[in-house]
mmCIF file of C-alpha atoms and ligand atoms in Angstrom:
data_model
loop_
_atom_site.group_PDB
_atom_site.id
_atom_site.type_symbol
_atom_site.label_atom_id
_atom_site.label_comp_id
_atom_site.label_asym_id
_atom_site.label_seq_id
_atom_site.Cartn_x
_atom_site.Cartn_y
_atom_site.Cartn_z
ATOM 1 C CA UNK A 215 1.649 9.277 32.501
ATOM 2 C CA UNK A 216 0.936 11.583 29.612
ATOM 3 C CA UNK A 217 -2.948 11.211 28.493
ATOM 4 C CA UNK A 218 -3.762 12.431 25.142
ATOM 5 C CA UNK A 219 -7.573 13.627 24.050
ATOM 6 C CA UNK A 220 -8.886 11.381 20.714
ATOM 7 C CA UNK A 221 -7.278 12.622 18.006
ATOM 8 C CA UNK A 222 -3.589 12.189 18.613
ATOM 9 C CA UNK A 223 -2.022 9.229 17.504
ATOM 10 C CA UNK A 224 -1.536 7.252 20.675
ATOM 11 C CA UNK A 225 1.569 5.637 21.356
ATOM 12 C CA UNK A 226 3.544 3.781 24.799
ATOM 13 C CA UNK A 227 4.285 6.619 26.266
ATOM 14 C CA UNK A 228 1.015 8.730 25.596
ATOM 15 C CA UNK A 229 -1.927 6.231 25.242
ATOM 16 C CA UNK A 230 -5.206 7.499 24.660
ATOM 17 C CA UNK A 231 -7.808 6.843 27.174
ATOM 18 C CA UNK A 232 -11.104 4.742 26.108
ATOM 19 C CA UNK A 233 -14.177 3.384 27.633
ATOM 20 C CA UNK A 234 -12.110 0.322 29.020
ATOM 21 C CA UNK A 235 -9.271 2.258 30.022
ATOM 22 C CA UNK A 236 -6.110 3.311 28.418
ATOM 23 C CA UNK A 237 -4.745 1.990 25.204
ATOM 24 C CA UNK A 238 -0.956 1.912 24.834
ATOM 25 C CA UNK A 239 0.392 1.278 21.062
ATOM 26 C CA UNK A 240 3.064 -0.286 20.810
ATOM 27 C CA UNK A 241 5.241 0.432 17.730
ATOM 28 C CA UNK A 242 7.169 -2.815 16.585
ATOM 29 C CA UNK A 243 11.138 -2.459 15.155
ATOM 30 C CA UNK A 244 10.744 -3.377 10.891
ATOM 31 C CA UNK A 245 6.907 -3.964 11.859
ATOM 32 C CA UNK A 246 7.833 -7.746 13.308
ATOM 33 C CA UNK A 247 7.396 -9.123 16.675
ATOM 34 C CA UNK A 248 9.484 -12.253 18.226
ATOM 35 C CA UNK A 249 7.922 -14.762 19.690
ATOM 36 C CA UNK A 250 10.022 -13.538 22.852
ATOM 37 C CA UNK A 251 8.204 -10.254 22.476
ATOM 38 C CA UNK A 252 4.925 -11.555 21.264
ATOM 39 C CA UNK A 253 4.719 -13.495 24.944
ATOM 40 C CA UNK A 254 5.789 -10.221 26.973
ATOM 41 C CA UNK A 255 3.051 -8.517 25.210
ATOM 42 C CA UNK A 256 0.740 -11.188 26.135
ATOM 43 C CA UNK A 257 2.232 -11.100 29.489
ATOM 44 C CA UNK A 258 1.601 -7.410 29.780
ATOM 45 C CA UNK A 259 -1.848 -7.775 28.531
ATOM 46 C CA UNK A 260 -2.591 -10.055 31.348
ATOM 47 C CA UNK A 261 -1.129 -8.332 34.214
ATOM 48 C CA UNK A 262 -1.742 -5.103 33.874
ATOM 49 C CA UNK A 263 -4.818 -4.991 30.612
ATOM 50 C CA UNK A 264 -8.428 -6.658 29.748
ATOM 51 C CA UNK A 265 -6.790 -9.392 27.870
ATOM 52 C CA UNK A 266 -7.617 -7.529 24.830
ATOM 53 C CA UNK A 267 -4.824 -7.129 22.193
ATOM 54 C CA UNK A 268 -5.563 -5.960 19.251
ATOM 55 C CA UNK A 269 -3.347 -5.011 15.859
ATOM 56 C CA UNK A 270 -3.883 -1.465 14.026
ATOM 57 C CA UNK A 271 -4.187 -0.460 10.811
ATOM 58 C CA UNK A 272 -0.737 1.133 11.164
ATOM 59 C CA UNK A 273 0.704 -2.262 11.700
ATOM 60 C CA UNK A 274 1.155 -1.469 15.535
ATOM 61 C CA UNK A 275 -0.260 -3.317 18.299
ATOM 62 C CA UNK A 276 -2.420 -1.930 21.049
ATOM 63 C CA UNK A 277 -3.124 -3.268 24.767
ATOM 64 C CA UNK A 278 -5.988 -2.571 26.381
ATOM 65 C CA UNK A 279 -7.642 -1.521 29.458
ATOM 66 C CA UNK A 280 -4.594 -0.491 30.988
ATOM 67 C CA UNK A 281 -5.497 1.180 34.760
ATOM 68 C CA UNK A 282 -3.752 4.866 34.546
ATOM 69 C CA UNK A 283 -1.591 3.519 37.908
ATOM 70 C CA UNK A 284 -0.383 1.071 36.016
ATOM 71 C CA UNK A 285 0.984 2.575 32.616
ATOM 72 C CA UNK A 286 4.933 2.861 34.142
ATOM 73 C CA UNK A 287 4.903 -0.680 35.007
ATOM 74 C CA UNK A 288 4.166 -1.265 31.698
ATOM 75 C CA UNK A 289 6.816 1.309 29.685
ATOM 76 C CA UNK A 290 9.385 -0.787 32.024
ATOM 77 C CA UNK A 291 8.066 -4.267 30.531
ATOM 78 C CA UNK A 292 7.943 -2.821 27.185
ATOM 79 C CA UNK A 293 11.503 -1.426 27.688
ATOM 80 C CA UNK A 294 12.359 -4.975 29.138
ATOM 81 C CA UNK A 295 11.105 -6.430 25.372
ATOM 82 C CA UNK A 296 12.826 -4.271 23.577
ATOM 83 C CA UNK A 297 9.564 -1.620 22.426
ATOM 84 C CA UNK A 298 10.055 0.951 23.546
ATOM 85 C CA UNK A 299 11.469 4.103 22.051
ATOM 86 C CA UNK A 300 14.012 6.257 24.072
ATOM 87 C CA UNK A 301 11.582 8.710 24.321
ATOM 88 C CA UNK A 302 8.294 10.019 23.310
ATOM 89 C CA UNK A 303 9.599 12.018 20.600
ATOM 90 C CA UNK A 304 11.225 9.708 18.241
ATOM 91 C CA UNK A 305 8.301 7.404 19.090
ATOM 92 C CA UNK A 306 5.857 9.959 17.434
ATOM 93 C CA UNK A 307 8.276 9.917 14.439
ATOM 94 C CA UNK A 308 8.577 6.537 13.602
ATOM 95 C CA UNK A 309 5.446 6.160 12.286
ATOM 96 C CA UNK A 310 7.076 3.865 9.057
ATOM 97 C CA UNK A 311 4.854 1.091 7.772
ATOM 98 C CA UNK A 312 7.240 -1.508 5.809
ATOM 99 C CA UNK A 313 5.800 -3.964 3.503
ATOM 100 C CA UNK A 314 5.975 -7.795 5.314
ATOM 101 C CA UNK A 315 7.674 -8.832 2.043
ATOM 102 C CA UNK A 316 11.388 -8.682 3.269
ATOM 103 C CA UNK A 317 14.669 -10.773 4.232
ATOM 104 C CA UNK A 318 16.999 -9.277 6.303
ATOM 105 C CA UNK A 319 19.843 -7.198 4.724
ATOM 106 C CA UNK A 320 17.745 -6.062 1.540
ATOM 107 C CA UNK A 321 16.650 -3.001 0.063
ATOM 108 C CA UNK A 322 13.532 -2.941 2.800
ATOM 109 C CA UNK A 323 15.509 -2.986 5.664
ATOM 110 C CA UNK A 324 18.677 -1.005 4.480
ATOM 111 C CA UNK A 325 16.236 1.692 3.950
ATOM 112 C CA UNK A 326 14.252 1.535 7.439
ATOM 113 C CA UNK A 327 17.054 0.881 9.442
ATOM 114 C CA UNK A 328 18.265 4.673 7.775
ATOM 115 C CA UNK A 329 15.429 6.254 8.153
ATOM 116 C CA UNK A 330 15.101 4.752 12.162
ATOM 117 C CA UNK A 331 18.516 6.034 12.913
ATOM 118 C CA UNK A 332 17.992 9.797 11.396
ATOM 119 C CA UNK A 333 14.337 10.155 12.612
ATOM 120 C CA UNK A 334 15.678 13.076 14.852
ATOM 121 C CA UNK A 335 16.930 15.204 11.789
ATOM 122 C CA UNK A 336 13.087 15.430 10.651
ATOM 123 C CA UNK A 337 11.209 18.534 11.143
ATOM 124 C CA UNK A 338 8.081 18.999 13.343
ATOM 125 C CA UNK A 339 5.595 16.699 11.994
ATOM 126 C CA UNK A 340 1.766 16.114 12.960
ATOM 127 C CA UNK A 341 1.288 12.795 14.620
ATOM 128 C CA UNK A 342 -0.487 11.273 11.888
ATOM 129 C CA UNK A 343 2.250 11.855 9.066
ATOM 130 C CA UNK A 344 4.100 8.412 8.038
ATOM 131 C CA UNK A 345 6.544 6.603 5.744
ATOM 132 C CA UNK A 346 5.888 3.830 3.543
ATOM 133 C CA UNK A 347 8.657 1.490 2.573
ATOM 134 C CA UNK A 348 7.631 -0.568 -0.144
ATOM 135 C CA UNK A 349 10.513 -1.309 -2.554
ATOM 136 C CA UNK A 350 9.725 -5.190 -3.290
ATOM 137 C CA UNK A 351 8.750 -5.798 -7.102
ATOM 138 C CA UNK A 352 4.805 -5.673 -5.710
ATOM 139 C CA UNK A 353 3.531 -2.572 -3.901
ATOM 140 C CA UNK A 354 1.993 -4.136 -0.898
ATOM 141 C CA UNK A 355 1.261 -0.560 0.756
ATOM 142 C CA UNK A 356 -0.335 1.504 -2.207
ATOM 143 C CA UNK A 357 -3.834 1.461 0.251
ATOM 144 C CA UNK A 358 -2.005 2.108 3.644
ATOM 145 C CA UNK A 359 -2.483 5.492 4.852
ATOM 146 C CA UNK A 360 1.397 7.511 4.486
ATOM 147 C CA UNK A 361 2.379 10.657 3.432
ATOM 148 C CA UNK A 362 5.334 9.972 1.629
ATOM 149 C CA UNK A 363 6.084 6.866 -0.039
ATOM 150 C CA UNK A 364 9.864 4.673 -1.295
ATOM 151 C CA UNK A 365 8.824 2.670 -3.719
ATOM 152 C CA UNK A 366 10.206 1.312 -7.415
ATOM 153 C CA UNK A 367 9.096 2.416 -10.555
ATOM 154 C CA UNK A 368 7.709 -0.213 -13.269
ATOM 155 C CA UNK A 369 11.476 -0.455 -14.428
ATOM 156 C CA UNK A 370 12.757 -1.381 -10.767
ATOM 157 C CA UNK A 371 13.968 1.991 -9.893
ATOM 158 C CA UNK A 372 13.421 3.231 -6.776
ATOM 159 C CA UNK A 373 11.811 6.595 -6.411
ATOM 160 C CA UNK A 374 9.822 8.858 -3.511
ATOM 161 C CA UNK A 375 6.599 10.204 -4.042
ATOM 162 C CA UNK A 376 4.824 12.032 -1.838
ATOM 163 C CA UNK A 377 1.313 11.096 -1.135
ATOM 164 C CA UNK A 378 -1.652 12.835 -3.891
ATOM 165 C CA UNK A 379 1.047 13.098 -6.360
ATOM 166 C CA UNK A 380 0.836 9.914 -9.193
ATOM 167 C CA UNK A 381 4.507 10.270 -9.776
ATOM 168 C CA UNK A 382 7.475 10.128 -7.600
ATOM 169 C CA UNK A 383 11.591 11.588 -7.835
ATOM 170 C CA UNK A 384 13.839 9.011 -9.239
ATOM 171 C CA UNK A 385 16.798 8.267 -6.361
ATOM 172 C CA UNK A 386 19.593 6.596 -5.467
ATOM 173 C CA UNK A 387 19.704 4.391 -2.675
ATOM 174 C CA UNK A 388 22.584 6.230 -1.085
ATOM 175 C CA UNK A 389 20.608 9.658 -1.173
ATOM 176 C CA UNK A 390 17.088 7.994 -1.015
ATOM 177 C CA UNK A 391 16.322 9.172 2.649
ATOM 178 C CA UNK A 392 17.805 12.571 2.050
ATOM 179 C CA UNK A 393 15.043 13.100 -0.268
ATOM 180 C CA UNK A 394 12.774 11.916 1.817
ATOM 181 C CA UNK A 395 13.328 14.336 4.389
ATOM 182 C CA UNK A 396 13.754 16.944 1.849
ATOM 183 C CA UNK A 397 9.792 16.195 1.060
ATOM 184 C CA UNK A 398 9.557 16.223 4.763
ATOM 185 C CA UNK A 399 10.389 19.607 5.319
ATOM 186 C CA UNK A 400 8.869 21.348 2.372
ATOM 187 C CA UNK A 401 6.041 19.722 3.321
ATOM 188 C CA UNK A 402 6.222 21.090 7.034
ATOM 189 C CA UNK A 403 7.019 24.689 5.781
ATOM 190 C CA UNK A 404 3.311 24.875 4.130
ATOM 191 C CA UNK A 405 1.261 22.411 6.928
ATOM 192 C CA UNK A 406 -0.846 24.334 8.808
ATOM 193 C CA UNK A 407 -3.697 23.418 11.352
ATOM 194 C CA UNK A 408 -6.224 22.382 8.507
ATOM 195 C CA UNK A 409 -3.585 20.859 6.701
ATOM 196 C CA UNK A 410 -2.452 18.492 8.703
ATOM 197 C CA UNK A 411 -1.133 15.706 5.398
ATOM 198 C CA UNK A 412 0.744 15.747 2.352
ATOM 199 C CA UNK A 413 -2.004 15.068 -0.147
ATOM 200 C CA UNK A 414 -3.819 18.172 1.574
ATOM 201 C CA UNK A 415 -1.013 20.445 1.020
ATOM 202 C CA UNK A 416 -0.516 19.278 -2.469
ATOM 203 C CA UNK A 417 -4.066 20.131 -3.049
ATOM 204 C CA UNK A 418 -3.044 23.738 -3.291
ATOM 205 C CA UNK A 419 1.057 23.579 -4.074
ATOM 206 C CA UNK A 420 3.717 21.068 -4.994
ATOM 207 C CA UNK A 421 7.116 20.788 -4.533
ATOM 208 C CA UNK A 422 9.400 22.794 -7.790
ATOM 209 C CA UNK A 423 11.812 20.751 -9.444
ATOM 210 C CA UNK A 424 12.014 16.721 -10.343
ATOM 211 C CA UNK A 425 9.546 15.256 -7.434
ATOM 212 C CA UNK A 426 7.234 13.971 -10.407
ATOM 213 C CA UNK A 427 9.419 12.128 -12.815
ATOM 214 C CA UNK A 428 8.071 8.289 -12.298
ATOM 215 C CA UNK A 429 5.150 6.532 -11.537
ATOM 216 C CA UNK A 430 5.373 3.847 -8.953
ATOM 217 C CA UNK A 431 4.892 0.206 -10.534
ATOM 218 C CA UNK A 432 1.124 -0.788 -11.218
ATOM 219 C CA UNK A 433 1.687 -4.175 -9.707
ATOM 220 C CA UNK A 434 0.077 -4.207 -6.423
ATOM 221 C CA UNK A 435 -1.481 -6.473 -4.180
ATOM 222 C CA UNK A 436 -2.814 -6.336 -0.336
ATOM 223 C CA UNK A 437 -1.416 -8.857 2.045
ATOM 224 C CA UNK A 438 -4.318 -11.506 2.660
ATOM 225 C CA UNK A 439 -4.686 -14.890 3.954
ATOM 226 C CA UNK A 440 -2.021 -16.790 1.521
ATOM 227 C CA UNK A 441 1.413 -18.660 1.715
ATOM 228 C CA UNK A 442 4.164 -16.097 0.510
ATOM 229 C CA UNK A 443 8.103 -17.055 0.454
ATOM 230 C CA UNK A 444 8.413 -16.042 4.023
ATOM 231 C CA UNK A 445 5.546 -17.725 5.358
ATOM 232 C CA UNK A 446 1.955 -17.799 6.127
ATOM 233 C CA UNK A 447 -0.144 -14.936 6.281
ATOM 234 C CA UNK A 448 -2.902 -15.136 8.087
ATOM 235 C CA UNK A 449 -6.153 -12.387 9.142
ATOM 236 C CA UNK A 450 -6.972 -11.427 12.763
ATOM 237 C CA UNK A 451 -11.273 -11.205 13.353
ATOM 238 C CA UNK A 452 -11.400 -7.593 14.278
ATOM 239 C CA UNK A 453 -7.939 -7.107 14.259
ATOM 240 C CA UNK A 454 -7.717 -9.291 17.832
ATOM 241 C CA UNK A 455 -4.673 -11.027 18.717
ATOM 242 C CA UNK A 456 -5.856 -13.584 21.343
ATOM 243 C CA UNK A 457 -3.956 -14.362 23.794
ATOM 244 C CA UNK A 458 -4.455 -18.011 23.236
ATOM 245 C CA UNK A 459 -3.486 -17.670 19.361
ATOM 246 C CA UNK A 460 -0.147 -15.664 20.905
ATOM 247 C CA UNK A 461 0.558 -19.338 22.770
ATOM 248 C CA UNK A 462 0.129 -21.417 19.860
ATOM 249 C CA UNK A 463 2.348 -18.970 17.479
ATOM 250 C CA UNK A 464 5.137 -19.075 20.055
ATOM 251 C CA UNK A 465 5.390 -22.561 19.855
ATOM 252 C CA UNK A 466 5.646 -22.615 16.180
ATOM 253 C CA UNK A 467 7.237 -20.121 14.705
ATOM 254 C CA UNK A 468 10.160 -17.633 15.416
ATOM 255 C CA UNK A 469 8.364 -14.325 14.747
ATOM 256 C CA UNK A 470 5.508 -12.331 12.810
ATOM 257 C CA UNK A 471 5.427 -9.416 11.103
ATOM 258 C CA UNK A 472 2.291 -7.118 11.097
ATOM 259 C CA UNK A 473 0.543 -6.216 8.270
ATOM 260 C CA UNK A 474 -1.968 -2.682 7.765
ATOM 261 C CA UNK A 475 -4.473 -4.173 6.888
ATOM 262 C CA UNK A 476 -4.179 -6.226 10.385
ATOM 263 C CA UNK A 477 -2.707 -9.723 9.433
ATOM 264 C CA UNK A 478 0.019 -11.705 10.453
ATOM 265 C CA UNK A 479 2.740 -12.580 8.294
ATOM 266 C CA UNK A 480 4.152 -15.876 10.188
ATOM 267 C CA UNK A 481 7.484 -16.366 9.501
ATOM 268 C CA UNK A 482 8.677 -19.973 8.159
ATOM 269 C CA UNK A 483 5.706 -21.396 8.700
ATOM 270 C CA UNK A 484 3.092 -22.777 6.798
ATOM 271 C CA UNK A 485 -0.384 -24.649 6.801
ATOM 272 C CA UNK A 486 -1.391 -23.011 10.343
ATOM 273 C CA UNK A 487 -4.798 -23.099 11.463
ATOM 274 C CA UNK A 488 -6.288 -21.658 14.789
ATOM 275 C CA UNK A 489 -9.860 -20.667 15.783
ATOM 276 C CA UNK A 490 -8.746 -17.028 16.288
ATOM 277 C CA UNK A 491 -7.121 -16.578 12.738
ATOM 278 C CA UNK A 492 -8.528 -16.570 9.658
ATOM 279 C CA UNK A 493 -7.121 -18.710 6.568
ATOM 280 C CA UNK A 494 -9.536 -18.330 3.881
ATOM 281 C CA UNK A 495 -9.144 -14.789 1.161
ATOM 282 C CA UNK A 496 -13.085 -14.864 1.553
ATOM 283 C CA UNK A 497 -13.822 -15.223 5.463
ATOM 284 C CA UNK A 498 -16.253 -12.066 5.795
ATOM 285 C CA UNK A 499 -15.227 -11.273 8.817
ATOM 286 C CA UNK A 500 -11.819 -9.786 6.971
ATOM 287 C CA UNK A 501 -14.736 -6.731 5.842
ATOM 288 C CA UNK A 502 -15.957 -6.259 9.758
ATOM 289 C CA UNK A 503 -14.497 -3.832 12.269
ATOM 290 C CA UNK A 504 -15.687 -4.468 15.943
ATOM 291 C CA UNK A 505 -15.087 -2.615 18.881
ATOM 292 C CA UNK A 506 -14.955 -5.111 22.012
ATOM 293 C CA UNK A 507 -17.981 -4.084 23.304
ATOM 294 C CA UNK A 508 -19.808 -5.881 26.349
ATOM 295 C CA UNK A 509 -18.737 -6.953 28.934
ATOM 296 C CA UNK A 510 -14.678 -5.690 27.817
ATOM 297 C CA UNK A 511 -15.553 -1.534 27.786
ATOM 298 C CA UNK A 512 -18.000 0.361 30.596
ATOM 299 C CA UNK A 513 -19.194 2.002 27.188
ATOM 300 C CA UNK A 514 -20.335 -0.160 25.427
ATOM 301 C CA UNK A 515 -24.338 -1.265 25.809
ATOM 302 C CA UNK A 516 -23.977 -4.562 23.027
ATOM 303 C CA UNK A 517 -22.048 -7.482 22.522
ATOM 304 C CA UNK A 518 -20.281 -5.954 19.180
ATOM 305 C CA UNK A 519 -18.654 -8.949 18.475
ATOM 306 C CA UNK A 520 -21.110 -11.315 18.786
ATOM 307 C CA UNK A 521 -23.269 -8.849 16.613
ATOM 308 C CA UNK A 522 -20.697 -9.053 14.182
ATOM 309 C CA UNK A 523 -20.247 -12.332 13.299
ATOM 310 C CA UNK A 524 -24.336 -12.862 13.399
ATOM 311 C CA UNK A 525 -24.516 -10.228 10.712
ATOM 312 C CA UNK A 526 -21.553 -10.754 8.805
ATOM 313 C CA UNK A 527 -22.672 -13.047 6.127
ATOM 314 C CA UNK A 528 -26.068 -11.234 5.521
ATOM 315 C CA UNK A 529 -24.365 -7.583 4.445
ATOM 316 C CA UNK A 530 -22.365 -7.044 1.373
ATOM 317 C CA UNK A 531 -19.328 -4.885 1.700
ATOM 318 C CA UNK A 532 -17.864 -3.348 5.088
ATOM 319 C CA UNK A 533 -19.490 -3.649 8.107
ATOM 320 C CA UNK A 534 -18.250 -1.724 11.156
ATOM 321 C CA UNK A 535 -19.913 -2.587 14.734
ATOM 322 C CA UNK A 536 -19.593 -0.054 17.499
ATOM 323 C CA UNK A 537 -20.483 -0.416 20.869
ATOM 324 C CA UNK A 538 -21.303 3.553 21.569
ATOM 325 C CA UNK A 539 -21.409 6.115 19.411
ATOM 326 C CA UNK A 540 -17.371 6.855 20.202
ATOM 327 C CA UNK A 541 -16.673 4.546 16.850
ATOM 328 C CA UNK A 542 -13.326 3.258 18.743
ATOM 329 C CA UNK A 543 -12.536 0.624 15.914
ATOM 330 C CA UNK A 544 -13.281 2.546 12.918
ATOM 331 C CA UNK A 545 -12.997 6.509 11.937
ATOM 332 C CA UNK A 546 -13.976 5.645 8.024
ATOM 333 C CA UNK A 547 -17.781 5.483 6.178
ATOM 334 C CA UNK A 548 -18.560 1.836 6.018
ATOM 335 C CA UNK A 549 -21.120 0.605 3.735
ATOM 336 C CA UNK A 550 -23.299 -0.743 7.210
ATOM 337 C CA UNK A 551 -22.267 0.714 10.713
ATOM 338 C CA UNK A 552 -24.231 -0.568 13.647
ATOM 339 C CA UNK A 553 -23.953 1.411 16.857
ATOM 340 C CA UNK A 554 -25.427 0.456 20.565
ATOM 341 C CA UNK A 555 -27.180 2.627 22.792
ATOM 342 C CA UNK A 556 -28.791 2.281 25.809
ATOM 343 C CA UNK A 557 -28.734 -2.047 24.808
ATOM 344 C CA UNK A 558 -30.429 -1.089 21.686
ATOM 345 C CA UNK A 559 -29.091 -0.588 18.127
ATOM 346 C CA UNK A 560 -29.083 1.731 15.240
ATOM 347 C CA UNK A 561 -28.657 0.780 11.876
ATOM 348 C CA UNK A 562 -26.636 3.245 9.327
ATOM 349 C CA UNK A 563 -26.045 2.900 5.850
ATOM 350 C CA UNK A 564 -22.610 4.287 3.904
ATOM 351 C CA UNK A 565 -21.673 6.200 6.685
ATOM 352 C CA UNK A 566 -19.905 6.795 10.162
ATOM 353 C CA UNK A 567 -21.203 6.522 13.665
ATOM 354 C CA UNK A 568 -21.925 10.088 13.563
ATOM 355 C CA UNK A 569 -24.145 9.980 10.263
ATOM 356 C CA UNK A 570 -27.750 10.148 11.075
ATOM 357 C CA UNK A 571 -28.753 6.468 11.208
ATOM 358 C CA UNK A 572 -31.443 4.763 9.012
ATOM 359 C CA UNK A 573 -33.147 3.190 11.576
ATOM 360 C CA UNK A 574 -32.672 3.448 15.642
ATOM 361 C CA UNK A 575 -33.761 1.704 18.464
ATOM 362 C CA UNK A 576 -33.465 -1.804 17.435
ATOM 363 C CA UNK A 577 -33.449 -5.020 19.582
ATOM 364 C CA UNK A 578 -30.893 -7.563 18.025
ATOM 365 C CA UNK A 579 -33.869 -9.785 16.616
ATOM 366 C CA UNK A 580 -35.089 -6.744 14.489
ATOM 367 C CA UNK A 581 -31.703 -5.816 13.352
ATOM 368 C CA UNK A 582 -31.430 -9.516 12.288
ATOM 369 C CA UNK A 583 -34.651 -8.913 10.306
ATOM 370 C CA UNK A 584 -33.638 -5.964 9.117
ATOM 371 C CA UNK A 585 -30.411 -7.083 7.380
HETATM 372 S S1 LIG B 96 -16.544 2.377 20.652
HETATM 373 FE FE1 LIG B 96 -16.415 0.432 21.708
HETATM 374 S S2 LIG B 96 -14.380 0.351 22.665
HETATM 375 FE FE2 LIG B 96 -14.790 2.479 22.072
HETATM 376 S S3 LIG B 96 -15.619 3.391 23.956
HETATM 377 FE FE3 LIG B 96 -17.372 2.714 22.701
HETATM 378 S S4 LIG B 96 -17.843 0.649 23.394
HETATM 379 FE FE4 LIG B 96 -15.799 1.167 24.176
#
């Protein structure tokens, strides 16, 4: 087992280590899941984790509270269900988010599948760098985090852009991915330790020649809870895939493909409703990021989720709920981030867990009165 510090992008085989033990990613093929693999993760999650599953905001899924002893007999199940890459290498690399809007054989998958199979021709990359695929007629992508982008210009054709710049190269679909690792390597040539992204890099240089000859269409729209034309999508409460939402998806549907902004796309399938999803565009809890807190993680000193969903209703934009000051479940300001320690609670407004808070030291009565 492999350990990384926070910071690196943890994958399967190098999960990062938290207060309830390690987290292994899990990077699903074209961002979808069977059911098949859905119940090994569940499986997994049960054997060897806390029963806490939860999806990422890079459309991956993470199991946690995994015992350090344990993390080989879970690469082998994960190899068993098909999710694991050969090695840890081109697991780093395919860091691809593809928008949930595709049918097998199109544009969308033509595209990943290339990019998949030539992943070893890129250049050294830092562990945060990604793709984007997101060629449909909507950009469902534009507010995922990637540092260069495939996507269609307002006339349909398809260009790459690399992340900071409002234009991208027109392409060919047949040369598309040599472009893209064209961008890939210029943009590793500059990188350095401080600039560790494209839209960095760009701050100070861009590329020469014809990367900034379209801009990408202005019709966008974030995947929320809604029926599309390949099924339902629904939204997770904190990003948690339950394990007993995972039984009643098996039975009903084929598969589900991950969203970034940590939804469910479920495929065929339509009028679902479960306790653990959420089916309504204006459920607050689709602003709140929890931790799991008491009595998941040794860290935590509140019940974060509980918390949450008392608090939820009373605060206007994000909300981010952290059960130490670590800030597992969100890196980003939120407009209200509430943070146990020692059983108590600080209160912080437009910032992180490491901004000084407002107020500290309250019981979860006074926070209630505070709100
Ligand atoms: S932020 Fe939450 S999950 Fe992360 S270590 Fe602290 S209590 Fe545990």
């Amino acid at each position: 087992m492999n350990a990384q510090p926070k910071g690196w992008c943890p994958g399967a085989y190098r999960p990062m280590m938290s207060g309830d033990g390690l987290i292994v990613r899990v990077r699903p093929w074209m961002g979808r899941l069977s059911s098949a693999q859905l119940d090994a993760i569940a499986a997994i999650s049960d054997q060897y984790g806390n029963g806490q599953i939860d999806v990422t905001n890079r459309a991956n899924v993470q199991v946690r509270g995994i015992h350090t002893k344990d993390h080989g007999a879970v690469l082998d199940a994960l190899a068993q269900a098909n999710l694991l890459d050969a090695n840890s290498v081109l697991e780093s690399r395919r860091n691809v988010l593809i928008s949930p809007i595709w049918q097998e054989g199109d544009l969308t998958c033509r595209l990943a599948d290339e990019l998949v199979r030539r992943l070893e021709e890129l250049p050294d990359l830092p562990a945060k760098f990604g793709f984007s695929i997101d060629v449909g007629p909507v950009r469902h992508l534009s507010a995922a985090s990637a540092d260069i982008r495939l996507e269609r210009a307002a006339d349909g054709r398809l260009i790459v852009r690399a992340d900071g710049l409002d234009a991208g190269r027109l392409v060919a679909e047949d040369e598309a991915i040599d472009r893209v690792m064209d961008l890939a390597r210029w943009f590793s040539a500059r990188r350095d330790k401080q600039f560790r992204r494209m839209a960095l890099v760009l701050q100070s240089q861009q590329p020469e020649g014809t990367w900034q000859e379209l801009t990408p269409t202005h019709e966008q729209s974030e995947p929320q809870p809604e029926l599309t034309e390949h099924g339902q999508i629904v939204g997770l409460p904190f990003g948690r895939l339950a394990t007993k939402l995972i039984s009643e998806i098996t039975l009903k549907c084929l598969g589900v493909r991950l969203t970034h902004n940590r939804m469910l796309l479920l495929e065929g399938i339509s009028g679902f409703g479960h306790d653990d999803a959420i089916t309504q565009k204006d459920d607050p809890l689709l602003r709140v990021d929890a931790c799991p807190g008491m009595p998941h993680c040794i860290s935590a000193s509140i019940q974060t989720r509980t918390v949450a969903r008392q608090i939820a209703t009373k605060v206007s934009g994000t909300l981010h709920v952290s059960g130490c000051e670590k800030g597992c479940a969100r890196k980003s300001a939120a407009n209200t981030t509430i943070v146990g320690r020692d059983g108590l609670i600080d209160l912080i407004e437009n910032g992180t867990v490491q901004s000084t808070p407002k107020i500290k030291g309250l019981s979860p009565q006074q926070l209630l009165n505070e709100i």
